[in-house]
């Protein structure tokens, strides 16, 4: 999978992709993340990527020309399954969407800034719009990093323990159960006996019950429609 991220602040994305799981995915050749500086596709001395909004009002708007040039350049080298725009008014991102995007081949992620992009970009070039929550970030970069992380860790072979993504919270519509590690007794705080029993069926039953209990307590909305 190739993920090409288009941004006006490439430095914001230096960190997240050079560590941990995303780095491992790159090293194993399972996912490639490339950052593209939109300014490289701007013309003129100023390398302008934004301009005042027609009709007036505060805030700048990202211009259609550099974005078109950049997306066309990427498309001339590769086919893409989706051209995604990160925006607070997009479709809500969740585990189901992460699962479905992890099955795709190549993705372009466009990070919005200022007041957003010229509407014609959304009409002409964007195939999907994603919001990572009902709040406004100063740009789409952190949202792009969140979406990329959630997708890439689902690609088979990226995580060491193949089953661990399957037992994540949300994968079965439930929150994950509590987990414990050594020591079994820390200053009198004991690990639940069943986890030390070695009895797999009892352990699985306990985990399932804890998942349901936790979901009921914290996210009852997830249980609606389940019996
Ligand atoms: N850009 C700014 N805020 C955002 C959000 N909540 N989700 C996705 N992109 C954004």
Short mmCIF file of C-alpha atoms and ligand atoms in Angstrom, two decimals:
data_model
loop_
_atom_site.label_atom_id
_atom_site.label_comp_id
_atom_site.label_asym_id
_atom_site.label_seq_id
_atom_site.Cartn_x
_atom_site.Cartn_y
_atom_site.Cartn_z
CA UNK A 1 0.00 0.00 0.00
CA UNK A 2 1.19 3.48 -0.88
CA UNK A 3 -0.14 6.45 1.04
CA UNK A 4 0.74 9.85 -0.44
CA UNK A 5 0.05 12.76 1.88
CA UNK A 6 -0.21 16.29 0.46
CA UNK A 7 0.45 19.11 2.93
CA UNK A 8 1.59 22.72 3.23
CA UNK A 9 3.45 21.87 6.47
CA UNK A 10 5.47 18.72 5.71
CA UNK A 11 7.51 19.16 8.91
CA UNK A 12 4.40 18.33 10.95
CA UNK A 13 4.49 14.79 9.55
CA UNK A 14 8.21 14.10 10.01
CA UNK A 15 7.79 12.41 13.37
CA UNK A 16 4.86 10.01 13.23
CA UNK A 17 6.10 7.93 10.32
CA UNK A 18 9.67 7.39 11.34
CA UNK A 19 8.91 5.35 14.45
CA UNK A 20 7.28 2.22 15.72
CA UNK A 21 4.67 0.35 13.73
CA UNK A 22 4.66 2.64 10.71
CA UNK A 23 8.43 2.45 10.44
CA UNK A 24 8.25 -1.35 10.70
CA UNK A 25 5.61 -1.46 7.96
CA UNK A 26 7.95 0.57 5.72
CA UNK A 27 10.96 -1.57 6.58
CA UNK A 28 9.02 -4.74 5.76
CA UNK A 29 7.88 -3.21 2.45
CA UNK A 30 4.21 -3.53 3.44
CA UNK A 31 3.35 0.17 3.35
CA UNK A 32 5.03 3.25 1.97
CA UNK A 33 4.10 6.70 3.22
CA UNK A 34 5.32 9.69 1.23
CA UNK A 35 4.89 13.33 2.18
CA UNK A 36 4.48 15.89 -0.61
CA UNK A 37 4.96 19.60 -0.07
CA UNK A 38 2.14 21.38 -1.89
CA UNK A 39 4.37 24.43 -2.30
CA UNK A 40 6.54 22.39 -4.71
CA UNK A 41 3.57 22.45 -7.07
CA UNK A 42 2.93 26.19 -6.81
CA UNK A 43 4.15 28.56 -9.51
CA UNK A 44 5.51 32.09 -9.30
CA UNK A 45 8.10 33.66 -7.04
CA UNK A 46 5.88 33.49 -3.97
CA UNK A 47 5.00 29.81 -4.46
CA UNK A 48 1.51 30.80 -3.43
CA UNK A 49 -0.83 28.01 -2.29
CA UNK A 50 -3.66 30.05 -0.73
CA UNK A 51 -5.62 33.20 -1.50
CA UNK A 52 -8.45 35.37 -0.18
CA UNK A 53 -11.99 33.98 -0.36
CA UNK A 54 -14.22 35.35 -3.09
CA UNK A 55 -17.04 37.28 -1.43
CA UNK A 56 -14.78 38.34 1.42
CA UNK A 57 -14.55 37.13 4.99
CA UNK A 58 -11.69 36.15 7.26
CA UNK A 59 -9.29 33.35 6.37
CA UNK A 60 -7.47 32.11 3.33
CA UNK A 61 -8.56 29.36 0.95
CA UNK A 62 -6.25 26.73 -0.54
CA UNK A 63 -6.03 27.25 -4.30
CA UNK A 64 -7.12 24.68 -6.86
CA UNK A 65 -4.12 24.97 -9.23
CA UNK A 66 -1.28 23.61 -7.05
CA UNK A 67 -3.54 20.87 -5.68
CA UNK A 68 -4.56 19.79 -9.18
CA UNK A 69 -0.95 19.82 -10.34
CA UNK A 70 0.18 17.72 -7.39
CA UNK A 71 -2.64 15.17 -7.62
CA UNK A 72 -2.21 14.85 -11.39
CA UNK A 73 1.53 14.28 -10.97
CA UNK A 74 0.86 11.50 -8.45
CA UNK A 75 -1.85 9.96 -10.64
CA UNK A 76 0.43 9.91 -13.66
CA UNK A 77 2.77 7.56 -11.79
CA UNK A 78 0.22 5.34 -10.02
CA UNK A 79 -3.45 4.43 -9.82
CA UNK A 80 -5.24 5.43 -6.64
CA UNK A 81 -8.28 3.84 -4.98
CA UNK A 82 -9.28 6.99 -3.14
CA UNK A 83 -8.32 10.65 -3.02
CA UNK A 84 -9.21 11.59 0.55
CA UNK A 85 -9.67 15.09 1.97
CA UNK A 86 -9.30 15.43 5.76
CA UNK A 87 -11.89 17.89 6.97
CA UNK A 88 -14.09 18.38 10.05
CA UNK A 89 -17.22 18.19 7.86
CA UNK A 90 -16.26 14.80 6.39
CA UNK A 91 -17.63 11.32 7.14
CA UNK A 92 -16.86 10.19 10.70
CA UNK A 93 -13.77 7.96 10.82
CA UNK A 94 -14.18 4.72 12.76
CA UNK A 95 -12.74 1.20 12.92
CA UNK A 96 -15.07 -0.01 10.18
CA UNK A 97 -13.73 2.63 7.80
CA UNK A 98 -10.14 1.83 8.87
CA UNK A 99 -10.76 -1.85 8.07
CA UNK A 100 -12.14 -1.07 4.64
CA UNK A 101 -9.36 1.40 3.77
CA UNK A 102 -6.69 -1.10 4.90
CA UNK A 103 -7.82 -3.36 2.03
CA UNK A 104 -7.11 -0.69 -0.60
CA UNK A 105 -3.96 -0.39 -2.68
CA UNK A 106 -3.01 3.27 -2.96
CA UNK A 107 -4.42 6.33 -1.25
CA UNK A 108 -3.88 10.08 -1.53
CA UNK A 109 -4.58 12.10 1.63
CA UNK A 110 -5.00 15.86 1.19
CA UNK A 111 -4.56 17.92 4.35
CA UNK A 112 -6.71 21.05 4.55
CA UNK A 113 -5.48 24.30 6.07
CA UNK A 114 -6.67 27.83 6.67
CA UNK A 115 -10.39 28.01 5.78
CA UNK A 116 -10.13 24.84 3.71
CA UNK A 117 -9.79 24.11 0.00
CA UNK A 118 -11.55 25.71 -2.96
CA UNK A 119 -14.86 23.83 -3.24
CA UNK A 120 -14.04 22.83 -6.83
CA UNK A 121 -11.22 20.60 -5.51
CA UNK A 122 -13.83 18.71 -3.51
CA UNK A 123 -16.18 18.50 -6.47
CA UNK A 124 -13.59 17.41 -9.03
CA UNK A 125 -10.72 15.59 -7.37
CA UNK A 126 -11.77 14.23 -4.00
CA UNK A 127 -13.46 10.82 -3.78
CA UNK A 128 -13.89 10.62 -0.01
CA UNK A 129 -13.92 13.11 2.88
CA UNK A 130 -12.99 12.07 6.40
CA UNK A 131 -13.34 13.73 9.82
CA UNK A 132 -11.58 12.22 12.83
CA UNK A 133 -13.99 13.84 15.29
CA UNK A 134 -16.27 16.74 16.11
CA UNK A 135 -13.53 19.25 16.81
CA UNK A 136 -11.42 21.51 14.63
CA UNK A 137 -7.67 20.97 14.29
CA UNK A 138 -5.43 23.67 12.86
CA UNK A 139 -4.84 21.51 9.81
CA UNK A 140 -5.50 18.06 8.39
CA UNK A 141 -1.95 16.78 9.10
CA UNK A 142 -2.61 15.28 12.51
CA UNK A 143 -5.86 13.79 11.18
CA UNK A 144 -3.90 12.27 8.26
CA UNK A 145 -1.41 10.78 10.73
CA UNK A 146 -4.26 9.29 12.79
CA UNK A 147 -5.96 7.79 9.74
CA UNK A 148 -2.67 6.42 8.36
CA UNK A 149 -1.73 4.81 11.67
CA UNK A 150 -5.16 3.20 12.09
CA UNK A 151 -5.05 1.80 8.53
CA UNK A 152 -1.44 0.64 8.30
CA UNK A 153 -1.50 -1.39 11.54
CA UNK A 154 -4.33 -3.47 10.03
CA UNK A 155 -2.32 -4.56 6.98
CA UNK A 156 -1.53 -8.28 7.45
CA UNK A 157 2.06 -8.76 8.57
CA UNK A 158 2.52 -5.26 10.00
CA UNK A 159 1.83 -6.28 13.58
CA UNK A 160 4.03 -9.04 14.95
CA UNK A 161 1.15 -10.89 16.56
CA UNK A 162 -1.35 -11.26 13.71
CA UNK A 163 -4.26 -11.73 16.08
CA UNK A 164 -3.61 -8.63 18.10
CA UNK A 165 -5.40 -6.26 15.72
CA UNK A 166 -8.37 -8.62 15.70
CA UNK A 167 -8.74 -8.32 19.46
CA UNK A 168 -8.55 -4.50 19.50
CA UNK A 169 -11.38 -2.45 20.90
CA UNK A 170 -14.13 -1.94 18.29
CA UNK A 171 -13.12 -4.87 16.07
CA UNK A 172 -16.11 -6.85 17.36
CA UNK A 173 -18.15 -3.78 18.25
CA UNK A 174 -17.02 -4.01 21.89
CA UNK A 175 -14.33 -2.28 23.92
CA UNK A 176 -11.30 -4.45 24.73
CA UNK A 177 -11.13 -6.17 28.15
CA UNK A 178 -8.57 -5.13 30.83
CA UNK A 179 -5.06 -6.58 30.51
CA UNK A 180 -2.41 -7.32 33.15
CA UNK A 181 1.25 -8.33 33.21
CA UNK A 182 3.85 -9.19 35.87
CA UNK A 183 3.96 -8.94 38.80
CA UNK A 184 0.83 -10.93 39.69
CA UNK A 185 0.71 -9.08 43.02
CA UNK A 186 1.80 -5.43 43.16
CA UNK A 187 1.63 -4.05 46.69
CA UNK A 188 -1.48 -6.10 47.37
CA UNK A 189 -3.17 -5.28 44.03
CA UNK A 190 -3.77 -8.73 42.59
CA UNK A 191 -4.33 -9.85 39.02
CA UNK A 192 -7.72 -11.63 38.59
CA UNK A 193 -7.25 -15.28 39.52
CA UNK A 194 -8.77 -16.63 36.31
CA UNK A 195 -5.96 -15.09 34.20
CA UNK A 196 -3.41 -17.15 36.15
CA UNK A 197 -5.44 -20.36 35.91
CA UNK A 198 -4.19 -21.48 32.50
CA UNK A 199 -7.80 -22.45 31.70
CA UNK A 200 -8.32 -20.99 28.21
CA UNK A 201 -12.08 -21.36 28.02
CA UNK A 202 -12.56 -19.64 31.38
CA UNK A 203 -10.13 -16.90 30.38
CA UNK A 204 -11.98 -16.24 27.11
CA UNK A 205 -15.33 -16.19 28.92
CA UNK A 206 -13.96 -13.75 31.52
CA UNK A 207 -12.54 -11.50 28.77
CA UNK A 208 -15.80 -11.47 26.86
CA UNK A 209 -17.81 -10.63 29.98
CA UNK A 210 -15.38 -7.85 30.91
CA UNK A 211 -15.62 -6.47 27.35
CA UNK A 212 -19.40 -6.36 27.55
CA UNK A 213 -19.32 -4.83 31.06
CA UNK A 214 -16.82 -2.17 30.02
CA UNK A 215 -18.79 -1.35 26.88
CA UNK A 216 -22.04 -1.10 28.87
CA UNK A 217 -20.37 1.26 31.34
CA UNK A 218 -18.42 3.45 28.95
CA UNK A 219 -20.02 3.22 25.52
CA UNK A 220 -23.59 1.90 25.82
CA UNK A 221 -24.24 3.41 22.35
CA UNK A 222 -22.08 0.61 20.85
CA UNK A 223 -24.46 -2.05 22.21
CA UNK A 224 -27.61 -0.60 20.64
CA UNK A 225 -29.07 -3.06 18.12
CA UNK A 226 -27.08 -5.98 19.61
CA UNK A 227 -28.84 -8.62 21.71
N1 LIG B 1 -8.98 19.15 9.82
C1 LIG B 1 -9.30 19.98 10.83
N2 LIG B 1 -10.05 19.37 11.76
C2 LIG B 1 -10.22 18.09 11.32
C3 LIG B 1 -10.92 16.96 11.82
N3 LIG B 1 -11.61 17.00 12.97
N4 LIG B 1 -10.88 15.82 11.10
C4 LIG B 1 -10.22 15.78 9.93
N5 LIG B 1 -9.55 16.82 9.40
C5 LIG B 1 -9.55 17.95 10.08
#
